[in-house]
Coordinates of C-alpha atoms and ligand atoms in Angstrom, one line a residue:
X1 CA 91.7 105.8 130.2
X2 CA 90.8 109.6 130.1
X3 CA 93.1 112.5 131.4
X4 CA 90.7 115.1 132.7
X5 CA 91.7 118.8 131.8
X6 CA 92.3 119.1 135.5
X7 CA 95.0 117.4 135.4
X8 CA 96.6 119.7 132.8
X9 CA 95.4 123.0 134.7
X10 CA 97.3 122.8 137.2
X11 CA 100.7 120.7 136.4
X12 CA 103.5 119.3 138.8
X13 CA 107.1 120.0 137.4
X14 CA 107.1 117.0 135.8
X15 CA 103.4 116.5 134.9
X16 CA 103.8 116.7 131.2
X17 CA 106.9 114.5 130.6
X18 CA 104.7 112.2 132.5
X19 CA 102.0 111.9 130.8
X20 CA 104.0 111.8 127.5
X21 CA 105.7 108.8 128.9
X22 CA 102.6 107.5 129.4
X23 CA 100.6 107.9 126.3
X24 CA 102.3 109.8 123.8
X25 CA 104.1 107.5 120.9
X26 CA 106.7 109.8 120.2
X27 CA 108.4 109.4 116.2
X28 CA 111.4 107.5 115.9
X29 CA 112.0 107.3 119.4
X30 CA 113.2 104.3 122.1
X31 CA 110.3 104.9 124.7
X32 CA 112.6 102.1 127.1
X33 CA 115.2 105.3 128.1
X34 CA 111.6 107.2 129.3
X35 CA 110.4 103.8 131.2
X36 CA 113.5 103.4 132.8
X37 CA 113.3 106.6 134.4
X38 CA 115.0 109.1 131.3
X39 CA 112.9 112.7 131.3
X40 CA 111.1 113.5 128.3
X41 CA 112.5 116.7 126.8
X42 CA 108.6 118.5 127.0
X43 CA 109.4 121.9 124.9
X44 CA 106.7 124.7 125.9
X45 CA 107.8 128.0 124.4
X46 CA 110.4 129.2 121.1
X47 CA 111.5 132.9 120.4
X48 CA 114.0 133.8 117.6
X49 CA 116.8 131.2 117.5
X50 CA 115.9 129.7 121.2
X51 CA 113.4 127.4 122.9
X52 CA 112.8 126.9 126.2
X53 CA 111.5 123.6 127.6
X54 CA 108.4 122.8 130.8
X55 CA 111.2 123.5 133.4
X56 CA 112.3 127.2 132.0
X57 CA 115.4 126.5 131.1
X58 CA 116.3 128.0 127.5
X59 CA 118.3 126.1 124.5
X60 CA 119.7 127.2 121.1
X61 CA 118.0 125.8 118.1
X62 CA 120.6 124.3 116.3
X63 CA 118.0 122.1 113.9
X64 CA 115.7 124.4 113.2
X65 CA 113.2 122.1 115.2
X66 CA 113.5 119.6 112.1
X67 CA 115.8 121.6 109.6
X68 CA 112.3 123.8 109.2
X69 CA 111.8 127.1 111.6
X70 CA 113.8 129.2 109.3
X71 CA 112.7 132.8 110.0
X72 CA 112.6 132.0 113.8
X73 CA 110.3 131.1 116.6
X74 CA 107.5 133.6 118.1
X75 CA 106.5 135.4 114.7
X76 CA 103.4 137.1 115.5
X77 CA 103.3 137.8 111.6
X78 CA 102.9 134.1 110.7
X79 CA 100.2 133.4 113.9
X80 CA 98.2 136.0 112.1
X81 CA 98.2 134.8 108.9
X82 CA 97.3 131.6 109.9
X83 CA 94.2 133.3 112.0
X84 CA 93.3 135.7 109.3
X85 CA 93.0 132.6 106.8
X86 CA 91.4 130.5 109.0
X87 CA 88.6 133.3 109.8
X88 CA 88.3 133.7 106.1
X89 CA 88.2 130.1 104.3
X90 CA 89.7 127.2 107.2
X91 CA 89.6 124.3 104.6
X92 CA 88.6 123.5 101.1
X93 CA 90.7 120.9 99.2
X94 CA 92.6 121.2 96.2
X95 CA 90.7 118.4 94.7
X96 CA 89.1 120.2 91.4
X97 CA 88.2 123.1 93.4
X98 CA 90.8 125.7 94.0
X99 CA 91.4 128.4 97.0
X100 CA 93.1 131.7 96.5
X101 CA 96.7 130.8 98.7
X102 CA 97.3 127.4 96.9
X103 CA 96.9 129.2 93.8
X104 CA 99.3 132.5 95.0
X105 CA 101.7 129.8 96.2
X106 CA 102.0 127.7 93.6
X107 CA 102.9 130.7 91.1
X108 CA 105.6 132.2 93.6
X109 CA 106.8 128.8 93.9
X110 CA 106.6 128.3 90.2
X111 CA 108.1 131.8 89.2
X112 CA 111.7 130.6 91.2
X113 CA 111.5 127.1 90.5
X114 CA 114.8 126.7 87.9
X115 CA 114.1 125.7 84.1
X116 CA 110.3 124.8 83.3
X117 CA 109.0 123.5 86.8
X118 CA 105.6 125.7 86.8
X119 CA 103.3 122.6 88.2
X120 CA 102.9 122.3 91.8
X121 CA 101.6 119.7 93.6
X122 CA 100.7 120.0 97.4
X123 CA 101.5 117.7 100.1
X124 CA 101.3 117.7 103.6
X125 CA 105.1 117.2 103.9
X126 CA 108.5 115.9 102.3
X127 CA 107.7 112.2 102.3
X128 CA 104.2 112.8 100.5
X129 CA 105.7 114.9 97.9
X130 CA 108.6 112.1 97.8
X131 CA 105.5 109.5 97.1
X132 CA 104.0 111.9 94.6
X133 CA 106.9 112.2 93.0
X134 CA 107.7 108.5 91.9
X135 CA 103.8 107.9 91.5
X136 CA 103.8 110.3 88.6
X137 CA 106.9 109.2 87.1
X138 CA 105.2 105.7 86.8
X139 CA 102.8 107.1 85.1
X140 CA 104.3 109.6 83.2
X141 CA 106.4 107.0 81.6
X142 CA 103.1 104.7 81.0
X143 CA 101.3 108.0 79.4
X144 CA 104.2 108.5 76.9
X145 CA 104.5 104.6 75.5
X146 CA 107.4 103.1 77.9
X147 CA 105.4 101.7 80.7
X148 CA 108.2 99.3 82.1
X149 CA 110.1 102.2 83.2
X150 CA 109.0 101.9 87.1
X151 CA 112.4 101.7 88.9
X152 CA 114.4 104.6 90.9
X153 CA 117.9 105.2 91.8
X154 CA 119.0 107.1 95.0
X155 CA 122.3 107.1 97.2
X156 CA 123.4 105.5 100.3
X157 CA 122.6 106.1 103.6
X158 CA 119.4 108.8 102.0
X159 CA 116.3 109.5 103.8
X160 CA 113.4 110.2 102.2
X161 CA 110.6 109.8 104.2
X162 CA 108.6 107.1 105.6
X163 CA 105.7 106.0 102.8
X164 CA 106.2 102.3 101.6
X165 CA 107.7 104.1 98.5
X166 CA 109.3 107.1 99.7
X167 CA 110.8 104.1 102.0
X168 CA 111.7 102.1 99.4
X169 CA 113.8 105.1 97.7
X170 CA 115.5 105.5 101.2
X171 CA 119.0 104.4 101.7
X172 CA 119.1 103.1 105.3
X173 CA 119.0 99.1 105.8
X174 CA 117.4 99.6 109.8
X175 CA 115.0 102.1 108.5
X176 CA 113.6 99.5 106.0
X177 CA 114.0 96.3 107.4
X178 CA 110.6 96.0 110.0
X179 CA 108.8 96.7 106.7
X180 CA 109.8 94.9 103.9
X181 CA 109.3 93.6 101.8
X182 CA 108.7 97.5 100.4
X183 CA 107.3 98.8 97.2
X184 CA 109.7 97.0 94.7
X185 CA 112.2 99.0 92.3
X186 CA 114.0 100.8 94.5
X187 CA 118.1 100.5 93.7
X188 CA 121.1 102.5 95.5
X189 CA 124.4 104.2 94.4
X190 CA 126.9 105.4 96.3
X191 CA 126.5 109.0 97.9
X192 CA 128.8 111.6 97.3
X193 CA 131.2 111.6 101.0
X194 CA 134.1 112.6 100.0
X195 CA 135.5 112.1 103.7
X196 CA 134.9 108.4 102.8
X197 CA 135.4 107.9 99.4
X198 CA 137.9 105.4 97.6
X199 CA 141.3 106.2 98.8
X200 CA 142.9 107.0 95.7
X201 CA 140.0 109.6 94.9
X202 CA 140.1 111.8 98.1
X203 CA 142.5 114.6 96.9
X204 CA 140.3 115.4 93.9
X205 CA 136.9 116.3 94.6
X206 CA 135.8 116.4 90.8
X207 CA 137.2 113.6 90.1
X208 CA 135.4 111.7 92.9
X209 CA 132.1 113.3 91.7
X210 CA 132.1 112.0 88.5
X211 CA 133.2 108.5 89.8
X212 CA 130.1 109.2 92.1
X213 CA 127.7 110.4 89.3
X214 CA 128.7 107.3 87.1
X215 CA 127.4 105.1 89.5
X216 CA 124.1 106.2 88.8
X217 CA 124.7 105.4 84.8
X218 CA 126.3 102.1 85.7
X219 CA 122.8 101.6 87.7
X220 CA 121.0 102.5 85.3
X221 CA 122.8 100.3 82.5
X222 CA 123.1 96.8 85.1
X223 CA 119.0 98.0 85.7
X224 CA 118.5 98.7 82.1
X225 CA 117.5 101.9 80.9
X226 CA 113.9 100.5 79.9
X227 CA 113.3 100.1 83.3
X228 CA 114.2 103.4 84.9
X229 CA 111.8 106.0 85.4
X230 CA 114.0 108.4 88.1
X231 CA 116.7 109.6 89.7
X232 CA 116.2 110.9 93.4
X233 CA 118.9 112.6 95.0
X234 CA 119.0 116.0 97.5
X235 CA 121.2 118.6 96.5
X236 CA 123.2 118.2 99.9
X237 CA 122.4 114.7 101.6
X238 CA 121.8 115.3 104.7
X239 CA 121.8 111.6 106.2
X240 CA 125.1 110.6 106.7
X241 CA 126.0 114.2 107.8
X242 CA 125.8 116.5 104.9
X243 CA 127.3 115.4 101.7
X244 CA 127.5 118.4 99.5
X245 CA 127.9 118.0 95.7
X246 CA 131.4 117.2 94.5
X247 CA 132.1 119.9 91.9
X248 CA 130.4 118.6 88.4
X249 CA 128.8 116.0 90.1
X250 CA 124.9 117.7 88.5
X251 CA 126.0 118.4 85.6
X252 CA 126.9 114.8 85.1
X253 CA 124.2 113.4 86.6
X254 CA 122.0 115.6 84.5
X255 CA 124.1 114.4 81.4
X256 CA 123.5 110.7 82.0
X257 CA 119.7 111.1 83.0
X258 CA 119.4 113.0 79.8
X259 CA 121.2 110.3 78.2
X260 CA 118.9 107.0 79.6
X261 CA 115.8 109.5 79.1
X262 CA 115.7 109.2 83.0
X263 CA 113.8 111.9 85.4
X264 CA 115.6 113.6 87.9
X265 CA 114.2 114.1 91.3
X266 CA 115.4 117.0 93.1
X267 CA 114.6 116.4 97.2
X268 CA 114.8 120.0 98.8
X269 CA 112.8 118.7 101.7
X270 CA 115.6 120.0 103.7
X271 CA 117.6 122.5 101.2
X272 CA 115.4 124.6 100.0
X273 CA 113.9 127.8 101.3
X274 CA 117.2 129.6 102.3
X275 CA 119.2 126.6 103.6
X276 CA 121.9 126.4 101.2
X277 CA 121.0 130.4 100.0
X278 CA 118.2 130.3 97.7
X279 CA 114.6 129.5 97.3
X280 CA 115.8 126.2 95.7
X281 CA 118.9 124.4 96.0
X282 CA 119.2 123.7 92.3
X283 CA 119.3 127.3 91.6
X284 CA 122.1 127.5 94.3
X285 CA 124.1 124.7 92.6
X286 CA 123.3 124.9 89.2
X287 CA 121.2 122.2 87.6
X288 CA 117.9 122.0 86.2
X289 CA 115.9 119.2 87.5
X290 CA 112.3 117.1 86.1
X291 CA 111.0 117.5 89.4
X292 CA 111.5 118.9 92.9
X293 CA 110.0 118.0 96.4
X294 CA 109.9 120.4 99.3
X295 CA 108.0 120.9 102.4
X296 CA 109.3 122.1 106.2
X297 CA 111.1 125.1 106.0
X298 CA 108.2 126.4 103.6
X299 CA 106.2 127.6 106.4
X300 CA 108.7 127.6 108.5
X301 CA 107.5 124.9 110.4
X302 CA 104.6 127.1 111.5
X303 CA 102.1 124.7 109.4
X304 CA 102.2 121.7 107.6
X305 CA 102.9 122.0 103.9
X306 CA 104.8 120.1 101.2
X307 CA 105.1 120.4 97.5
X308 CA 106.3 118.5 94.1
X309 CA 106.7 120.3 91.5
X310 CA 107.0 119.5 88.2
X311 CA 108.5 120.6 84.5
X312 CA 106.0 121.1 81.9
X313 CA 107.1 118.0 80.1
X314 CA 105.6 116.0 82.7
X315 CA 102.9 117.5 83.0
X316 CA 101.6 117.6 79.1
X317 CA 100.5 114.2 78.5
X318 CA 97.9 114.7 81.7
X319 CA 96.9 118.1 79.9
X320 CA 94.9 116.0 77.3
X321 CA 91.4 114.1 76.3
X322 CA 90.5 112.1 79.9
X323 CA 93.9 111.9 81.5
X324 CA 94.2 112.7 85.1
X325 CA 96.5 112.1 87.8
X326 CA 94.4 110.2 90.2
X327 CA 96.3 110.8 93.6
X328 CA 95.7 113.3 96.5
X329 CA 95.6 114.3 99.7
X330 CA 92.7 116.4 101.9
X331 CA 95.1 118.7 103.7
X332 CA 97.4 118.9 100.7
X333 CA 97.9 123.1 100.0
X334 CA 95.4 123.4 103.0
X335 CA 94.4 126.5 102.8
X336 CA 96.1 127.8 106.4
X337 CA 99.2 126.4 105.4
X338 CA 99.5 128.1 102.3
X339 CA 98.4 131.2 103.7
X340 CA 101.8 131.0 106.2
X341 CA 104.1 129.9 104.0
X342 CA 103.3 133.1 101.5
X343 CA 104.0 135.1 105.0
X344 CA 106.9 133.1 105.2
X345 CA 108.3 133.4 102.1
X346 CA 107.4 137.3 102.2
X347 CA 109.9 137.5 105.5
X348 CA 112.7 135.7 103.6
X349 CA 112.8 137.9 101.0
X350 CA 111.3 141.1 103.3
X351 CA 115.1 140.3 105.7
X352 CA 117.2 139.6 103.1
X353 CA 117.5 136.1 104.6
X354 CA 118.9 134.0 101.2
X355 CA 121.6 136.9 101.5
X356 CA 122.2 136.5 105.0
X357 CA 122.9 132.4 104.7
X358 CA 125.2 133.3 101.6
X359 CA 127.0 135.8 103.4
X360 CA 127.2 134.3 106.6
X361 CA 128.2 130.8 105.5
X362 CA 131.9 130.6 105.3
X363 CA 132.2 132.5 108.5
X364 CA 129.7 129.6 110.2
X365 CA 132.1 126.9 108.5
X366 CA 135.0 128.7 109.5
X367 CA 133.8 128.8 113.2
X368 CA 133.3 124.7 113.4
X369 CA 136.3 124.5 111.5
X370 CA 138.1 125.5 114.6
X371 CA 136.8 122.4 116.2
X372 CA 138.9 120.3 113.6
X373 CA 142.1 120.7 116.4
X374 CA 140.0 118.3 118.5
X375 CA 141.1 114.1 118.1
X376 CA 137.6 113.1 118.0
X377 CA 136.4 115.3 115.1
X378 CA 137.3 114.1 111.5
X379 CA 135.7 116.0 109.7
X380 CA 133.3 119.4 108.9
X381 CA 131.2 119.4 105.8
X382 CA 128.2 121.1 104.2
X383 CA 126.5 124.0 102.8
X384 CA 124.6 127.4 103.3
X385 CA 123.1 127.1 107.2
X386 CA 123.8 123.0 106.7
X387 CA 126.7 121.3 108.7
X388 CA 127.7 117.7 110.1
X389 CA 130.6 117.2 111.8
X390 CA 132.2 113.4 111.6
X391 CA 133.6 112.0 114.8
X392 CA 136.5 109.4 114.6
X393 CA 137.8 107.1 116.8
X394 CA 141.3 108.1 115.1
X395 CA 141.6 111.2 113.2
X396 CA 145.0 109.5 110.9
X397 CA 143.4 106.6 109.6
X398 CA 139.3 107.8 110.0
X399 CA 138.2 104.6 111.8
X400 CA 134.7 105.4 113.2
X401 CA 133.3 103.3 116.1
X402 CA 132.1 100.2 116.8
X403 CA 128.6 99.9 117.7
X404 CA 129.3 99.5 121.5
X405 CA 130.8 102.8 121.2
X406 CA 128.2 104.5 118.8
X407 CA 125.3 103.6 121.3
X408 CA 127.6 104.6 124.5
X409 CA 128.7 108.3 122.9
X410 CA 126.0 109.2 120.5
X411 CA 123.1 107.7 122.5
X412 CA 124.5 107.3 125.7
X413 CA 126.0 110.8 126.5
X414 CA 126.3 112.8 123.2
X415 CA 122.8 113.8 122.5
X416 CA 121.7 114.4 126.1
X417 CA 125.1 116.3 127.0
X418 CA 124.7 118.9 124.3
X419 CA 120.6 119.4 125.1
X420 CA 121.9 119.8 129.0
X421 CA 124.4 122.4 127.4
X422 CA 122.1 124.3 126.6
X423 CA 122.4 123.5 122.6
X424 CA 119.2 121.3 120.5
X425 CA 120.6 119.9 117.8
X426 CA 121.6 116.1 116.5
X427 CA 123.8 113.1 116.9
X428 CA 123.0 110.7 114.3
X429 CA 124.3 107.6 113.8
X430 CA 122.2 106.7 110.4
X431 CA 125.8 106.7 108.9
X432 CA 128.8 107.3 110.6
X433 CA 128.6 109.3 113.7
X434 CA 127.7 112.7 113.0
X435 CA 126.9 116.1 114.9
X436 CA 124.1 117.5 112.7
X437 CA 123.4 121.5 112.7
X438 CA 121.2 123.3 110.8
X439 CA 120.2 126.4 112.9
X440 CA 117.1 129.0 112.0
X441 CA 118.5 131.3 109.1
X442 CA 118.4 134.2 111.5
X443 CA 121.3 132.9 113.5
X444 CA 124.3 135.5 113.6
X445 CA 127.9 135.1 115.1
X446 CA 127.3 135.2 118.4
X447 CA 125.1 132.1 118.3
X448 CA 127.2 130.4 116.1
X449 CA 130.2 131.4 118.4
X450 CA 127.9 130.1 121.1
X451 CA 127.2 126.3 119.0
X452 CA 130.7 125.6 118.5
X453 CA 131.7 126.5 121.4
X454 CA 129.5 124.5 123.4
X455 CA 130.6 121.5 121.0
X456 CA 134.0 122.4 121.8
X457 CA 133.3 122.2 125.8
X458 CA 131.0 118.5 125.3
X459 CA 132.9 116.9 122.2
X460 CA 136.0 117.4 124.6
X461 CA 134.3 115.5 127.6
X462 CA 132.9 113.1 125.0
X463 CA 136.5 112.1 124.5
X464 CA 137.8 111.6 128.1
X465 CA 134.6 109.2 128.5
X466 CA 135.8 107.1 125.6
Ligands
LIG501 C1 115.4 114.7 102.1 C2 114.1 114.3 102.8 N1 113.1 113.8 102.1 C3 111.9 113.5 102.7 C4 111.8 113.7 104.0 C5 110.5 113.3 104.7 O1 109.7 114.5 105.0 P1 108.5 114.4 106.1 O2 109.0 114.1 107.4 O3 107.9 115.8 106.0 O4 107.6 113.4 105.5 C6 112.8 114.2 104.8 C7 112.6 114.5 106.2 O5 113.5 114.9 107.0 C8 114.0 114.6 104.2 O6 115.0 115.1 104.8

């Protein structure tokens, strides 16, 4: 069937939601709640830290669209460079031929990446550059005599993306299951929740994160160090509601790679560019990794980019004789893309943005602190512009819900109350039940006073229904 453009020109209230009910496949989503009558959330129109959706009515950003508008809706700035560059060279690929923006990007990128990372790999996003990542280690290890070492470690309840491998590295069973069996080698750890972790560890945060970061050596050992290429971990874990780093948790973890001769992954998909403060999360926290993989917030969402980028050791056995690295992508570093995120990374510096998150953090954690009075949230974690916020079924002995409850509060009410509320943002259930916010990085206190408020008003009804 064909929709005419007629159809479009001159839309009913609800001509768009229909039609996406109709023949849009939208990502990760249960289309029986839009059969059954549910309205599909159709948004038209962002501006600074709001959106507003096909029937006018205007929402707070509290995810960044996907953790990846971080400068803001509506920036004429970055619609302009995207024009400009398109005007001036639309496409070329980066395969070997180069354009001028990949090239500009990958030495900014490069020039704050921490320790030797100075090799950047495009991507069209986070799980590509995931893929990339694990794909070179293979053969990385292979180029420098210890070709069995093929395997990777990551935590619990991680996502890493949705490619077989970048699957395989993820750490959620109902992710995975429709698709096994996946690339094999892919073994999991425990993450670092504190909020969760082994009783007699909770008071003593560094001593949970070296219990946490000896996992990975343990893995590595029961594995066997032979086999282990990488380590792939975020620098905050954001499924599962934002697990920061337990203090010394890095500099174990880059203490035991070292010790194995494992690679460590870095996945900034979400942290980087000004999330947790800095360009890169690692630099925020303090370790140097092998490799790191970014994408959304690098363009702020205005076009697809993604990147891995890698230390000089890895990349000085393919600087020799015939060796290449025989993996790609057409739009990866496409040429528009780069050309906003080197806007985009001008306006984060040009606004003082990485100093705006690190100032404006602990009053933003303070502010959902307040919400900690409430039975039905047991706990606020995170980092930067990066929160989750734990609901309990009973704040004194932390038991979450069943899954009748899950489904009835997160998917049932929880989601659709807060969007009704006038706040985007999400209610996860990947892990524990979580409220996940991660606002643009321009967000001041009044619309943080305005997110936890409205949590306050909807996790308190949230409760009565229970
Ligand atoms: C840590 C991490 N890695 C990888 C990905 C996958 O990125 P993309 O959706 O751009 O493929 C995500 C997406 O949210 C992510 O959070």
């Amino acid at each position: 069937m064909t929709i005419t453009p007629q159809a479009f020109a001159e839309p009913g209230p609800d001509r768009l939601a229909e039609s996406a009910r109709d023949h849009l496949w939208m990502h990760f989503t249960r289309h029986s709640t839009f059969a059954a009558g549910g309205h599909v959330p159709v948004i038209v129109r962002g501006e600074g830290a709001y959106i507003w959706d096909d029937q006018g009515r205007r929402y707070l950003d509290g995810l960044a669209g996907l953790f990846t508008v971080q400068v803001g809706h509506g920036r004429q700035e970055l619609a302009d460079a995207a024009a400009m560059q398109a005007r001036e060279l639309a496409f070329f690929p980066l395969w070997s031929y180069a354009h001028p923006r990949a090239i500009e990007l990958a030495e900014r990128l490069a020039a704050e990446a921490p320790g030797e990372l100075n090799r950047v790999f495009f991507t069209t996003g986070g799980g590509e550059a995931v893929e990339t990542a694990w794909k070179l280690a293979k053969q990385y290890w292979k180029l420098v005599g210890k070709p069995m070492k093929y395997k990777v470690i990551s935590r619990s309840v991680a996502y890493h993306g949705t490619p077989q491998g970048a699957l395989s590295i993820t750490g959620i069973p109902a992710a995975k299951e429709m698709f096994e069996p996946l690339v094999p080698g892919g073994f999991k750890v425990p993450n670092t929740n504190l909020y969760r972790a082994p009783e007699h560890l909770r008071a003593d945060p560094k001593a949970f994160g070296l219990w946490a970061a000896d996992r990975i050596a343990e893995a590595i050992e029961f594995e066997g160090p032979d086999t282990v290429a990488a380590v792939f971990l975020e620098p905050v874990q954001n499924s599962g509601g934002c697990f920061p780093p337990p203090p010394g948790y890095f500099d174990r973890v880059r203490e035991i790679c070292d010790r194995y001769d494992v690679l460590l992954v870095s996945d900034e998909t979400i942290c980087a560019f000004g999330r947790i403060g800095g360009m890169f999360a690692s630099n925020d926290l303090g370790y140097v990794p092998d490799m790191i993989t970014c994408a959304k917030g690098m363009t702020s969402g205005y076009a697809p980019i993604g990147a891995m980028i890698a230390s000089e050791r890895i990349f000085e056995p393919f600087s020799q004789g015939t060796t290449y690295f025989p993996h790609g992508y057409t739009f990866g570093g496409h040429p528009v893309s780069a050309a906003v995120a080197l806007t985009n990374l001008d306006i984060l510096e040009r606004e003082g943005l990485y100093d705006h998150v690190r100032s404006t953090a602990p009053a933003f954690r303070a502010s959902l602190e307040t919400l900690l009075d409430l039975p039905i949230v047991g706990d606020v974690r995170g980092e930067g512009f990066f929160y989750g916020i734990e609901l309990v079924k009973d704040k004194a002995t932390r038991e979450t819900f069943d899954d009748d409850e899950s489904e009835r509060l997160l998917r049932g009410f929880l989601s659709k109350a807060l969007f009704d509320a006038g706040l985007y943002c999400r209610a996860d259930d990947r892990g524990d039940p979580v409220v996940q916010l991660a606002p643009p990085l321009i967000v001041g206190r009044p619309e943080i006073d305005e997110i936890t408020s409205t949590l306050r008003s909807v996790l308190t009804e949230a409760w009565a229904r229970l």
